[in-house]
C-alpha angles and dihedrals in degrees: 000000000000116000122240093258092051090054090050091052092048093049094047092045092051092046090054091046090055091044092056097043094108093040098059096066088051090054088053090055093048091049091050089055092047093047094044097247117150112240107156117106097234096052089048090065096048128089098221097067095192123165121202106203096206097130096046091044093054091046094051093045091054091047089052091049094047094047096041086091117071123231112292105191128103135195111262126198122229096227141012089266089065097057095099093047089045093057092043093051091050089053091048092051096044099042105027115020104037095044091048104037089098106138107147092350136357115287098254092049090051090051090055092048091050091055093048097045093045089059090049098050101020094246137031132194138210131189116230116200146131118290130200112186136185091240089068100260114138113177148078122324141169132230124200111232120216107241090235091057094060117096111181130197107274110242097022114120096203144008090256091059094046122106092198145358131201119219123193122213134173118230132186124228090260089064092062093041090056091052090066088072094053134078126238098046132109138189090023096132090048091049092050091049092052095045093052088069094048139067120236109273096214092082093050101043117125125262094260089068094050131074118240092248092051092048096048103033103037116043113195139197132196111282124225120283112286091017134100128036125314128211119255125182117202116194112201116197124174092257104019139044124197128184119202129186106217096194092054095035091226135113115228104185134035116170143141122270102292092207090059091211104108089243136113115258090232132099124200131201116200129204097195115354116219129200094222103036125064091202096052124210129290136200093259091059090053096044102034097102093050092048089052089049091050092052092046093051092051095048096044090048095049092047089051091050090054090051091049091052094042103027122187113274124220113215127197103219094195092059096047107098096186113017093192090063093065099096119161100225138103116290092006116166117220125197109213143157129238122351118358089225089069096050107066141351136169121248113246110224127193113256092206095107094047091049092060093060097092096053094041092050092050093048093052092044092050090051091055092045090049089056091056094037090234131135140226123192091207090069112084126223092242089067095050123351090217092063107056133141097236119111089243093054092047091048090053091049091050090055092049092047091049092051091053090048091049091052092052090044089055092057090045092051090050090053093048091047090055091048093048092049089054090047092052091047092051094047093050095046106032109026104115103164133064118267118217113212125182113214138184124229095267092051092048 
């Protein structure tokens, strides 16, 4: 019989699943664009199957520009009495936490990934919590959360307004076996006993829970019983955290907020916040139609080029003595009757459509560049006056590009500020062992 809290988790999880039903297909489209997979209907009917990665290139270039600068913030004390603690906490963050907060990837790599993925989906989330590792590190860390494993509170417009959030993770059998040695857990032996008779559900989850790259590049099959990764739902409320194993239908941890700050242990980085959409809006949503147009133009053009090189041939069947002799290859010998002019001729097609490729391509490219505020000296001013080759035009474009970068940097700084505040809170409340820091004379 499920407990009351388990029923609450199930109801909230299902409500979020229904809430995101229309979002998940959009994420598939954005991932196809990012991974250079054709998805527009016109390109799907062509033979060339070419993808022009303009949109993803501009997005990644901006992410690299924005994250080329390291974090600039510092811990600041409230009063003069906090100056010593302020300097000490900055040293702890710079020399102990940031170099060691390496769950999944190192901290700076994760920061760059957060910026990139937020511009793909519109928003991206990380879990901030305490980490105890076998290499000796004991301190704060962050974990990137797959966008499909985030289940927000239905009706909330932002993370700040949310009373809770459910995060899904996938854990192996060894995870539960290790919990038997720790305090604060329950039902662990029962969970292990149930999972031994089941296969990990991660490999058999439906396509809505998988990314397009995972679905297409890594086919999977059900693992043996007791093997694979099992589904865990963690419900984080402002005062209470509960972990529930879906495959065993049992909760195994119910505790108060370990950060003791009446806040959710999750940080979000927006691309473009929206008043009526918890997930916000990203660059792929804005530029999707133009990227599809660009791919269509390329593929239609290349197919037309092939037809112009190898045009359709009209054959007069009555004048073909031996049809099998009509081979389309160099030095072929045809056996025909009557005049050769009445046997075969190529169909002359109008080149008008092919001749429009250059202008159409430049117009679409300039539209995408305009969205990012970037410039390209190969685009002439006659195509778009904002994209000229003159020094004045390039100077104007540089200012626009910089303003877009500054806006994205602002949202990234807000995300990093939230993460660092949570780091400081965790260090001051949970650090139980001594931290050895090597300093130079100036720091001392």
